PDB file of C-alpha atoms in Angstrom:
ATOM      1  CA  MET D1391      -1.839 -74.502  -2.488  1.00 52.00           C
ATOM      2  CA  LEU D1392      -3.490 -71.809  -4.588  1.00 54.00           C
ATOM      3  CA  ARG D1393      -6.250 -71.604  -2.066  1.00 54.00           C
ATOM      4  CA  GLY D1394      -3.751 -71.003   0.799  1.00 55.00           C
ATOM      5  CA  ASP D1395      -1.970 -68.284  -1.211  1.00 55.00           C
ATOM      6  CA  LEU D1396      -5.293 -66.636  -1.942  1.00 51.00           C
ATOM      7  CA  LEU D1397      -6.138 -66.589   1.762  1.00 50.00           C
ATOM      8  CA  VAL D1398      -2.762 -64.995   2.602  1.00 53.00           C
ATOM      9  CA  VAL D1399      -3.285 -62.291  -0.045  1.00 51.00           C
ATOM     10  CA  LEU D1400      -6.834 -61.681   1.150  1.00 50.00           C
ATOM     11  CA  ALA D1401      -5.717 -61.459   4.794  1.00 52.00           C
ATOM     12  CA  THR D1402      -2.948 -59.013   3.825  1.00 50.00           C
ATOM     13  CA  CYS D1403      -5.410 -56.788   1.935  1.00 50.00           C
ATOM     14  CA  VAL D1404      -7.841 -56.798   4.844  1.00 46.00           C
ATOM     15  CA  SER D1405      -5.020 -55.954   7.283  1.00 48.00           C
ATOM     16  CA  LEU D1406      -3.807 -53.080   5.123  1.00 44.00           C
ATOM     17  CA  ALA D1407      -7.325 -51.746   4.711  1.00 45.00           C
ATOM     18  CA  ALA D1408      -7.908 -51.936   8.449  1.00 45.00           C
ATOM     19  CA  ALA D1409      -4.577 -50.232   9.197  1.00 46.00           C
ATOM     20  CA  ARG D1410      -5.338 -47.225   6.997  1.00 49.00           C
ATOM     21  CA  ARG D1411      -6.435 -44.029   8.643  1.00 51.00           C
ATOM     22  CA  SER D1412     -10.142 -43.366   8.484  1.00 48.00           C
ATOM     23  CA  PRO D1413     -11.169 -40.534   6.143  1.00 53.00           C
ATOM     24  CA  GLN D1414     -12.952 -38.921   9.092  1.00 56.00           C
ATOM     25  CA  ALA D1415      -9.986 -39.251  11.472  1.00 58.00           C
ATOM     26  CA  ASP D1416      -8.668 -35.719  10.940  1.00 68.00           C
ATOM     27  CA  SER D1417     -12.041 -34.082  11.441  1.00 65.00           C
ATOM     28  CA  THR D1418     -12.756 -36.328  14.444  1.00 59.00           C
ATOM     29  CA  GLU D1419      -9.445 -35.401  16.095  1.00 63.00           C
ATOM     30  CA  LYS D1420     -10.077 -31.724  15.396  1.00 68.00           C
ATOM     31  CA  TRP D1421     -13.539 -31.995  16.942  1.00 61.00           C
ATOM     32  CA  LEU D1422     -12.240 -33.853  20.008  1.00 57.00           C
ATOM     33  CA  LYS D1423      -9.569 -31.213  20.558  1.00 64.00           C
ATOM     34  CA  SER D1424     -12.072 -28.391  20.137  1.00 65.00           C
ATOM     35  CA  ILE D1425     -14.462 -29.684  22.810  1.00 59.00           C
ATOM     36  CA  ASN D1426     -11.621 -29.833  25.302  1.00 52.00           C
ATOM     37  CA  THR D1427     -10.833 -26.138  24.837  1.00 54.00           C
ATOM     38  CA  ARG D1428     -13.596 -25.191  27.234  1.00 55.00           C
ATOM     39  CA  TYR D1429     -11.680 -26.768  30.110  1.00 54.00           C
ATOM     40  CA  SER D1430      -8.427 -25.815  31.756  1.00 56.00           C
ATOM     41  CA  ASP D1431      -5.417 -27.447  30.112  1.00 60.00           C
ATOM     42  CA  ASN D1432      -4.597 -29.034  33.470  1.00 68.00           C
ATOM     43  CA  VAL D1433      -8.067 -30.218  34.418  1.00 66.00           C
ATOM     44  CA  PHE D1434      -6.879 -33.411  36.139  1.00 68.00           C
ATOM     45  CA  GLU D1435      -4.182 -31.611  38.125  1.00 76.00           C
ATOM     46  CA  ASP D1436      -6.619 -28.825  38.991  1.00 75.00           C
ATOM     47  CA  ALA D1437      -9.242 -31.300  40.211  1.00 72.00           C
ATOM     48  CA  LEU D1438      -6.900 -32.369  43.024  1.00 76.00           C
ATOM     49  CA  LEU D1439      -6.647 -28.848  44.469  1.00 83.00           C
ATOM     50  CA  ASP D1440      -9.104 -27.170  46.807  1.00 86.00           C
ATOM     51  CA  VAL D1441     -10.675 -23.930  45.584  1.00 90.00           C
ATOM     52  CA  PRO D1442      -8.317 -21.443  47.311  1.00 92.00           C
ATOM     53  CA  ASP D1443      -5.251 -23.376  46.093  1.00 90.00           C
ATOM     54  CA  LEU D1444      -6.691 -23.533  42.595  1.00 91.00           C
ATOM     55  CA  ILE D1445      -7.219 -19.762  42.580  1.00 94.00           C
ATOM     56  CA  ARG D1446      -3.658 -19.241  43.883  1.00 94.00           C
ATOM     57  CA  LYS D1447      -2.255 -21.580  41.241  1.00 93.00           C
ATOM     58  CA  TYR D1448      -3.428 -19.198  38.539  1.00 93.00           C
ATOM     59  CA  ARG D1449      -1.906 -16.248  40.436  1.00 94.00           C
ATOM     60  CA  TYR D1450      -5.160 -14.615  41.482  1.00 95.00           C
ATOM     61  CA  PRO D1451      -5.430 -13.064  44.933  1.00 95.00           C
ATOM     62  CA  VAL D1452      -7.659 -15.061  47.248  1.00 96.00           C
ATOM     63  CA  GLU D1453      -8.931 -14.626  50.777  1.00 95.00           C
ATOM     64  CA  VAL D1454     -10.749 -17.260  52.833  1.00 95.00           C
ATOM     65  CA  HIS D1455     -13.362 -16.054  55.322  1.00 95.00           C
ATOM     66  CA  SER D1456     -15.650 -17.898  57.749  1.00 91.00           C
ATOM     67  CA  VAL D1457     -19.088 -16.598  58.648  1.00 89.00           C
ATOM     68  CA  THR D1458     -21.297 -18.113  61.349  1.00 87.00           C
ATOM     69  CA  THR D1459     -25.020 -17.808  60.738  1.00 84.00           C
ATOM     70  CA  GLU D1460     -27.532 -17.077  63.507  1.00 88.00           C
ATOM     71  CA  ASP D1461     -28.330 -20.787  63.778  1.00 83.00           C
ATOM     72  CA  GLY D1462     -24.660 -21.743  64.156  1.00 81.00           C
ATOM     73  CA  TYR D1463     -23.924 -22.935  60.624  1.00 81.00           C
ATOM     74  CA  ILE D1464     -20.439 -21.966  59.486  1.00 84.00           C
ATOM     75  CA  LEU D1465     -20.155 -20.790  55.904  1.00 86.00           C
ATOM     76  CA  GLU D1466     -16.853 -20.392  54.141  1.00 90.00           C
ATOM     77  CA  LEU D1467     -16.399 -17.618  51.605  1.00 93.00           C
ATOM     78  CA  HIS D1468     -13.650 -17.369  49.012  1.00 95.00           C
ATOM     79  CA  ARG D1469     -12.907 -13.838  47.871  1.00 95.00           C
ATOM     80  CA  ILE D1470     -11.111 -12.761  44.711  1.00 96.00           C
ATOM     81  CA  PRO D1471     -10.752  -9.021  45.405  1.00 94.00           C
ATOM     82  CA  HIS D1472      -9.415  -8.081  41.974  1.00 92.00           C
ATOM     83  CA  GLY D1473      -8.211  -9.463  38.667  1.00 92.00           C
ATOM     84  CA  ARG D1474      -4.803 -10.786  37.742  1.00 89.00           C
ATOM     85  CA  ASP D1475      -4.399  -9.242  34.288  1.00 86.00           C
ATOM     86  CA  ALA D1476      -6.944  -6.414  34.119  1.00 80.00           C
ATOM     87  CA  ASN D1477      -8.438  -4.422  36.975  1.00 80.00           C
ATOM     88  CA  ASN D1478      -5.661  -5.781  39.166  1.00 80.00           C
ATOM     89  CA  VAL D1479      -5.420  -2.914  41.638  1.00 77.00           C
ATOM     90  CA  PRO D1480      -7.205  -3.282  44.977  1.00 77.00           C
ATOM     91  CA  ASN D1481     -10.098  -0.837  45.155  1.00 76.00           C
ATOM     92  CA  GLN D1482     -12.553  -0.440  48.024  1.00 76.00           C
ATOM     93  CA  LYS D1483     -15.274   0.888  45.717  1.00 84.00           C
ATOM     94  CA  LYS D1484     -15.507  -2.056  43.321  1.00 86.00           C
ATOM     95  CA  PRO D1485     -18.941  -3.543  42.804  1.00 92.00           C
ATOM     96  CA  VAL D1486     -19.381  -6.779  44.758  1.00 94.00           C
ATOM     97  CA  VAL D1487     -20.671 -10.024  43.259  1.00 95.00           C
ATOM     98  CA  PHE D1488     -21.787 -12.900  45.482  1.00 93.00           C
ATOM     99  CA  ILE D1489     -21.821 -16.284  43.759  1.00 94.00           C
ATOM    100  CA  LEU D1490     -23.755 -19.084  45.431  1.00 89.00           C
ATOM    101  CA  HIS D1491     -23.595 -22.593  44.001  1.00 86.00           C
ATOM    102  CA  GLY D1492     -26.610 -24.856  43.688  1.00 83.00           C
ATOM    103  CA  MET D1493     -27.523 -27.865  45.770  1.00 79.00           C
ATOM    104  CA  THR D1494     -25.627 -30.491  43.784  1.00 80.00           C
ATOM    105  CA  THR D1495     -22.625 -28.357  42.843  1.00 82.00           C
ATOM    106  CA  SER D1496     -19.733 -26.648  44.593  1.00 83.00           C
ATOM    107  CA  SER D1497     -17.759 -23.428  44.554  1.00 86.00           C
ATOM    108  CA  ALA D1498     -15.191 -25.172  42.346  1.00 86.00           C
ATOM    109  CA  ASP D1499     -17.648 -24.909  39.451  1.00 87.00           C
ATOM    110  CA  TYR D1500     -16.778 -21.223  39.108  1.00 92.00           C
ATOM    111  CA  VAL D1501     -12.991 -21.685  38.898  1.00 91.00           C
ATOM    112  CA  ILE D1502     -12.270 -25.219  37.619  1.00 86.00           C
ATOM    113  CA  MET D1503     -12.456 -24.166  33.975  1.00 86.00           C
ATOM    114  CA  GLY D1504      -9.455 -21.895  34.467  1.00 87.00           C
ATOM    115  CA  PRO D1505      -8.764 -18.218  33.789  1.00 90.00           C
ATOM    116  CA  GLY D1506     -10.715 -16.738  30.914  1.00 89.00           C
ATOM    117  CA  ARG D1507     -13.322 -19.496  31.194  1.00 89.00           C
ATOM    118  CA  GLY D1508     -14.336 -19.724  34.848  1.00 92.00           C
ATOM    119  CA  LEU D1509     -17.028 -17.250  35.894  1.00 94.00           C
ATOM    120  CA  ALA D1510     -15.171 -16.078  39.020  1.00 95.00           C
ATOM    121  CA  TYR D1511     -12.034 -15.240  37.021  1.00 95.00           C
ATOM    122  CA  ILE D1512     -14.016 -13.479  34.301  1.00 95.00           C
ATOM    123  CA  LEU D1513     -15.853 -11.327  36.853  1.00 95.00           C
ATOM    124  CA  ALA D1514     -12.602 -10.440  38.650  1.00 95.00           C
ATOM    125  CA  GLU D1515     -11.003  -9.404  35.357  1.00 93.00           C
ATOM    126  CA  GLU D1516     -14.054  -7.256  34.593  1.00 93.00           C
ATOM    127  CA  GLY D1517     -13.519  -5.276  37.790  1.00 92.00           C
ATOM    128  CA  PHE D1518     -15.763  -7.000  40.312  1.00 94.00           C
ATOM    129  CA  ASP D1519     -14.946  -7.940  43.903  1.00 94.00           C
ATOM    130  CA  VAL D1520     -15.931 -11.628  43.741  1.00 96.00           C
ATOM    131  CA  TRP D1521     -17.195 -13.535  46.782  1.00 96.00           C
ATOM    132  CA  ILE D1522     -17.941 -17.240  46.342  1.00 95.00           C
ATOM    133  CA  VAL D1523     -20.172 -18.619  49.093  1.00 91.00           C
ATOM    134  CA  VAL D1524     -19.397 -22.232  50.014  1.00 88.00           C
ATOM    135  CA  THR D1525     -22.345 -24.115  51.487  1.00 80.00           C
ATOM    136  CA  THR D1526     -20.939 -27.624  51.203  1.00 68.00           C
ATOM    137  CA  THR D1527     -18.268 -29.243  53.280  1.00 57.00           C
ATOM    138  CA  LEU D1528     -16.332 -32.482  53.332  1.00 48.00           C
ATOM    139  CA  GLY D1529     -15.109 -31.863  56.860  1.00 50.00           C
ATOM    140  CA  ASP D1530     -16.304 -32.998  60.262  1.00 54.00           C
ATOM    141  CA  THR D1531     -20.097 -33.056  60.379  1.00 58.00           C
ATOM    142  CA  SER D1532     -20.394 -34.370  63.950  1.00 58.00           C
ATOM    143  CA  ASP D1533     -21.349 -30.909  65.252  1.00 57.00           C
ATOM    144  CA  TRP D1534     -24.190 -30.479  62.792  1.00 57.00           C
ATOM    145  CA  ILE D1535     -27.706 -30.323  64.176  1.00 58.00           C
ATOM    146  CA  LEU D1536     -30.106 -31.191  61.413  1.00 59.00           C
ATOM    147  CA  THR D1537     -33.769 -30.444  61.967  1.00 60.00           C
ATOM    148  CA  LEU D1538     -36.827 -29.955  59.815  1.00 61.00           C
ATOM    149  CA  ASN D1539     -37.547 -26.546  61.399  1.00 56.00           C
TER     150      ASN D1539
END
């Protein structure tokens, strides 16, 4: 019987020790919260929006333009003509910035982090006329003519 009681006491002590909060828990939680600050607070919601809708969501002006290249490729451009908080007056003489994403990225890379963090928003707030060139598409590719020329 003593042996059974000893096992119950031992199991209780182990359970209590396991249920205690780790000494590093507070610093771990603080660290986890700090790494998330570089992303928009609504990163999952934002990920479901296309780029123009994402820009509109944060109350920035946005224009969508289509440009056809000499070889028939249609590029889409997203323009943020001015900032939302600072430099928020349309001005024809603003310096223009063209942003072109890399091969394995998209135009969303420049806005997904949200205002104050995304490059396109930062540039607009600093007084630039921001044009984001979109070279990728998820649309109909049946009209594409791909050659090695």
